[in-house]
Amino acid sequence: MDKKIILAASFFGMTAIVLGAFGAHALKKVLSLEQLATFETGVKYQMYHALFLLFVGIYSELSFKVKKTILMLTFLGILFFSGSIYLLATMDVTGINFKTIGFITPIGGLFLISAWILLSISVVKKKDKS
């Protein structure tokens, strides 16, 4: 499981860098400042959660079940939150109206928050060995 989590973390981190560079260079010419800031929000949250997954992958005090659940929540959270933000921010460029999927952005946020809550609960419930 740790290997899958670290691979997911590296994928999300790498794609966040690629998307950030794409936004800073290619999209800068075609998006408004507000759209670009929105796109960058998606990139930031994707990178934050790539680092979060990296931590979860190397933290040995979590059970397999907890790690698997955190991975699933974070994966869906990034997909729904950042993914929908990317699509919504680039609607003018793609010519596709993605407003109908706007409702999944906060659902993605709830998945991300849930992953953090699960980590917190798992750490608090863990018995101290000292």
PDB file of N, CA, C and O in Angstrom, residues 1-6 52-74 115 118-119 122:
ATOM      1  N   MET A   1       0.834  -1.196   0.000  1.00  0.00           N
ATOM      2  CA  MET A   1       0.000   0.000   0.000  1.00  0.00           C
ATOM      3  C   MET A   1       0.873   1.252   0.000  1.00  0.00           C
ATOM      4  O   MET A   1       0.557   2.215  -0.675  1.00  0.00           O
ATOM      5  N   ASP A   2       1.969   1.216   0.764  1.00  0.00           N
ATOM      6  CA  ASP A   2       2.835   2.397   0.823  1.00  0.00           C
ATOM      7  C   ASP A   2       3.370   2.764  -0.555  1.00  0.00           C
ATOM      8  O   ASP A   2       3.434   3.937  -0.916  1.00  0.00           O
ATOM      9  N   LYS A   3       3.717   1.747  -1.336  1.00  0.00           N
ATOM     10  CA  LYS A   3       4.236   1.991  -2.681  1.00  0.00           C
ATOM     11  C   LYS A   3       3.173   2.666  -3.556  1.00  0.00           C
ATOM     12  O   LYS A   3       3.472   3.612  -4.277  1.00  0.00           O
ATOM     13  N   LYS A   4       1.925   2.193  -3.474  1.00  0.00           N
ATOM     14  CA  LYS A   4       0.833   2.801  -4.250  1.00  0.00           C
ATOM     15  C   LYS A   4       0.620   4.253  -3.836  1.00  0.00           C
ATOM     16  O   LYS A   4       0.401   5.118  -4.681  1.00  0.00           O
ATOM     17  N   ILE A   5       0.667   4.510  -2.551  1.00  0.00           N
ATOM     18  CA  ILE A   5       0.449   5.869  -2.054  1.00  0.00           C
ATOM     19  C   ILE A   5       1.570   6.788  -2.522  1.00  0.00           C
ATOM     20  O   ILE A   5       1.321   7.911  -2.980  1.00  0.00           O
ATOM     21  N   ILE A   6       2.797   6.319  -2.428  1.00  0.00           N
ATOM     22  CA  ILE A   6       3.933   7.147  -2.851  1.00  0.00           C
ATOM     23  C   ILE A   6       3.913   7.361  -4.368  1.00  0.00           C
ATOM     24  O   ILE A   6       4.219   8.456  -4.853  1.00  0.00           O
ATOM     25  N   PHE A  52       0.792  15.619   1.136  1.00  0.00           N
ATOM     26  CA  PHE A  52       0.025  14.920   2.171  1.00  0.00           C
ATOM     27  C   PHE A  52       0.106  13.407   1.958  1.00  0.00           C
ATOM     28  O   PHE A  52       0.383  12.647   2.888  1.00  0.00           O
ATOM     29  N   LEU A  53      -0.110  12.972   0.708  1.00  0.00           N
ATOM     30  CA  LEU A  53      -0.029  11.539   0.409  1.00  0.00           C
ATOM     31  C   LEU A  53       1.379  10.995   0.628  1.00  0.00           C
ATOM     32  O   LEU A  53       1.543   9.864   1.092  1.00  0.00           O
ATOM     33  N   LEU A  54       2.366  11.786   0.302  1.00  0.00           N
ATOM     34  CA  LEU A  54       3.747  11.361   0.531  1.00  0.00           C
ATOM     35  C   LEU A  54       3.976  11.098   2.018  1.00  0.00           C
ATOM     36  O   LEU A  54       4.543  10.073   2.402  1.00  0.00           O
ATOM     37  N   PHE A  55       3.482  12.000   2.849  1.00  0.00           N
ATOM     38  CA  PHE A  55       3.586  11.810   4.294  1.00  0.00           C
ATOM     39  C   PHE A  55       2.851  10.543   4.734  1.00  0.00           C
ATOM     40  O   PHE A  55       3.385   9.723   5.485  1.00  0.00           O
ATOM     41  N   VAL A  56       1.631  10.373   4.258  1.00  0.00           N
ATOM     42  CA  VAL A  56       0.838   9.193   4.635  1.00  0.00           C
ATOM     43  C   VAL A  56       1.562   7.918   4.212  1.00  0.00           C
ATOM     44  O   VAL A  56       1.593   6.932   4.949  1.00  0.00           O
ATOM     45  N   GLY A  57       2.172   7.940   3.037  1.00  0.00           N
ATOM     46  CA  GLY A  57       2.876   6.766   2.539  1.00  0.00           C
ATOM     47  C   GLY A  57       4.081   6.369   3.365  1.00  0.00           C
ATOM     48  O   GLY A  57       4.415   5.188   3.454  1.00  0.00           O
ATOM     49  N   ILE A  58       4.733   7.339   3.978  1.00  0.00           N
ATOM     50  CA  ILE A  58       5.934   7.013   4.759  1.00  0.00           C
ATOM     51  C   ILE A  58       5.662   6.931   6.266  1.00  0.00           C
ATOM     52  O   ILE A  58       6.524   6.499   7.015  1.00  0.00           O
ATOM     53  N   TYR A  59       4.467   7.318   6.681  1.00  0.00           N
ATOM     54  CA  TYR A  59       4.130   7.285   8.107  1.00  0.00           C
ATOM     55  C   TYR A  59       3.734   5.863   8.493  1.00  0.00           C
ATOM     56  O   TYR A  59       2.702   5.344   8.058  1.00  0.00           O
ATOM     57  N   SER A  60       4.538   5.230   9.293  1.00  0.00           N
ATOM     58  CA  SER A  60       4.358   3.805   9.596  1.00  0.00           C
ATOM     59  C   SER A  60       3.319   3.513  10.678  1.00  0.00           C
ATOM     60  O   SER A  60       2.989   2.355  10.904  1.00  0.00           O
ATOM     61  N   GLU A  61       2.799   4.510  11.311  1.00  0.00           N
ATOM     62  CA  GLU A  61       1.872   4.283  12.428  1.00  0.00           C
ATOM     63  C   GLU A  61       0.411   4.128  11.998  1.00  0.00           C
ATOM     64  O   GLU A  61      -0.452   3.966  12.838  1.00  0.00           O
ATOM     65  N   LEU A  62       0.149   4.179  10.693  1.00  0.00           N
ATOM     66  CA  LEU A  62      -1.229   4.046  10.215  1.00  0.00           C
ATOM     67  C   LEU A  62      -1.470   2.625   9.722  1.00  0.00           C
ATOM     68  O   LEU A  62      -0.602   2.009   9.116  1.00  0.00           O
ATOM     69  N   SER A  63      -2.668   2.139   9.935  1.00  0.00           N
ATOM     70  CA  SER A  63      -3.019   0.791   9.471  1.00  0.00           C
ATOM     71  C   SER A  63      -3.214   0.790   7.955  1.00  0.00           C
ATOM     72  O   SER A  63      -3.416   1.836   7.325  1.00  0.00           O
ATOM     73  N   PHE A  64      -3.184  -0.399   7.388  1.00  0.00           N
ATOM     74  CA  PHE A  64      -3.422  -0.574   5.956  1.00  0.00           C
ATOM     75  C   PHE A  64      -4.775   0.015   5.567  1.00  0.00           C
ATOM     76  O   PHE A  64      -4.902   0.717   4.571  1.00  0.00           O
ATOM     77  N   LYS A  65      -5.794  -0.289   6.359  1.00  0.00           N
ATOM     78  CA  LYS A  65      -7.158   0.164   6.070  1.00  0.00           C
ATOM     79  C   LYS A  65      -7.242   1.699   6.074  1.00  0.00           C
ATOM     80  O   LYS A  65      -7.872   2.291   5.196  1.00  0.00           O
ATOM     81  N   VAL A  66      -6.626   2.324   7.045  1.00  0.00           N
ATOM     82  CA  VAL A  66      -6.648   3.786   7.134  1.00  0.00           C
ATOM     83  C   VAL A  66      -5.911   4.390   5.942  1.00  0.00           C
ATOM     84  O   VAL A  66      -6.397   5.339   5.310  1.00  0.00           O
ATOM     85  N   LYS A  67      -4.751   3.836   5.619  1.00  0.00           N
ATOM     86  CA  LYS A  67      -3.990   4.360   4.476  1.00  0.00           C
ATOM     87  C   LYS A  67      -4.775   4.212   3.177  1.00  0.00           C
ATOM     88  O   LYS A  67      -4.806   5.122   2.351  1.00  0.00           O
ATOM     89  N   LYS A  68      -5.415   3.075   3.008  1.00  0.00           N
ATOM     90  CA  LYS A  68      -6.198   2.836   1.796  1.00  0.00           C
ATOM     91  C   LYS A  68      -7.358   3.834   1.702  1.00  0.00           C
ATOM     92  O   LYS A  68      -7.622   4.385   0.631  1.00  0.00           O
ATOM     93  N   THR A  69      -8.018   4.081   2.812  1.00  0.00           N
ATOM     94  CA  THR A  69      -9.139   5.015   2.825  1.00  0.00           C
ATOM     95  C   THR A  69      -8.662   6.443   2.561  1.00  0.00           C
ATOM     96  O   THR A  69      -9.284   7.185   1.792  1.00  0.00           O
ATOM     97  N   ILE A  70      -7.548   6.833   3.175  1.00  0.00           N
ATOM     98  CA  ILE A  70      -6.991   8.165   2.943  1.00  0.00           C
ATOM     99  C   ILE A  70      -6.601   8.324   1.476  1.00  0.00           C
ATOM    100  O   ILE A  70      -6.866   9.365   0.863  1.00  0.00           O
ATOM    101  N   LEU A  71      -6.000   7.297   0.891  1.00  0.00           N
ATOM    102  CA  LEU A  71      -5.640   7.357  -0.521  1.00  0.00           C
ATOM    103  C   LEU A  71      -6.879   7.557  -1.390  1.00  0.00           C
ATOM    104  O   LEU A  71      -6.889   8.414  -2.274  1.00  0.00           O
ATOM    105  N   MET A  72      -7.925   6.805  -1.129  1.00  0.00           N
ATOM    106  CA  MET A  72      -9.148   6.914  -1.925  1.00  0.00           C
ATOM    107  C   MET A  72      -9.791   8.294  -1.762  1.00  0.00           C
ATOM    108  O   MET A  72     -10.189   8.921  -2.751  1.00  0.00           O
ATOM    109  N   LEU A  73      -9.891   8.767  -0.534  1.00  0.00           N
ATOM    110  CA  LEU A  73     -10.487  10.085  -0.291  1.00  0.00           C
ATOM    111  C   LEU A  73      -9.671  11.192  -0.957  1.00  0.00           C
ATOM    112  O   LEU A  73     -10.234  12.114  -1.561  1.00  0.00           O
ATOM    113  N   THR A  74      -8.359  11.096  -0.868  1.00  0.00           N
ATOM    114  CA  THR A  74      -7.497  12.123  -1.443  1.00  0.00           C
ATOM    115  C   THR A  74      -7.530  12.065  -2.969  1.00  0.00           C
ATOM    116  O   THR A  74      -7.599  13.104  -3.631  1.00  0.00           O
ATOM    117  N   ALA A 115     -10.156  13.180   4.475  1.00  0.00           N
ATOM    118  CA  ALA A 115      -8.855  12.490   4.558  1.00  0.00           C
ATOM    119  C   ALA A 115      -8.033  13.045   5.717  1.00  0.00           C
ATOM    120  O   ALA A 115      -7.413  12.280   6.469  1.00  0.00           O
ATOM    121  N   LEU A 118      -9.576  11.876   8.996  1.00  0.00           N
ATOM    122  CA  LEU A 118      -9.245  10.472   9.251  1.00  0.00           C
ATOM    123  C   LEU A 118      -7.811  10.335   9.755  1.00  0.00           C
ATOM    124  O   LEU A 118      -7.553   9.575  10.698  1.00  0.00           O
ATOM    125  N   LEU A 119      -6.882  11.073   9.174  1.00  0.00           N
ATOM    126  CA  LEU A 119      -5.504  11.057   9.668  1.00  0.00           C
ATOM    127  C   LEU A 119      -5.460  11.513  11.123  1.00  0.00           C
ATOM    128  O   LEU A 119      -4.837  10.869  11.973  1.00  0.00           O
ATOM    129  N   SER A 122      -6.941   8.923  13.494  1.00  0.00           N
ATOM    130  CA  SER A 122      -6.054   7.755  13.599  1.00  0.00           C
ATOM    131  C   SER A 122      -4.857   8.036  14.491  1.00  0.00           C
ATOM    132  O   SER A 122      -4.437   7.170  15.262  1.00  0.00           O
TER     133      SER A 122
END
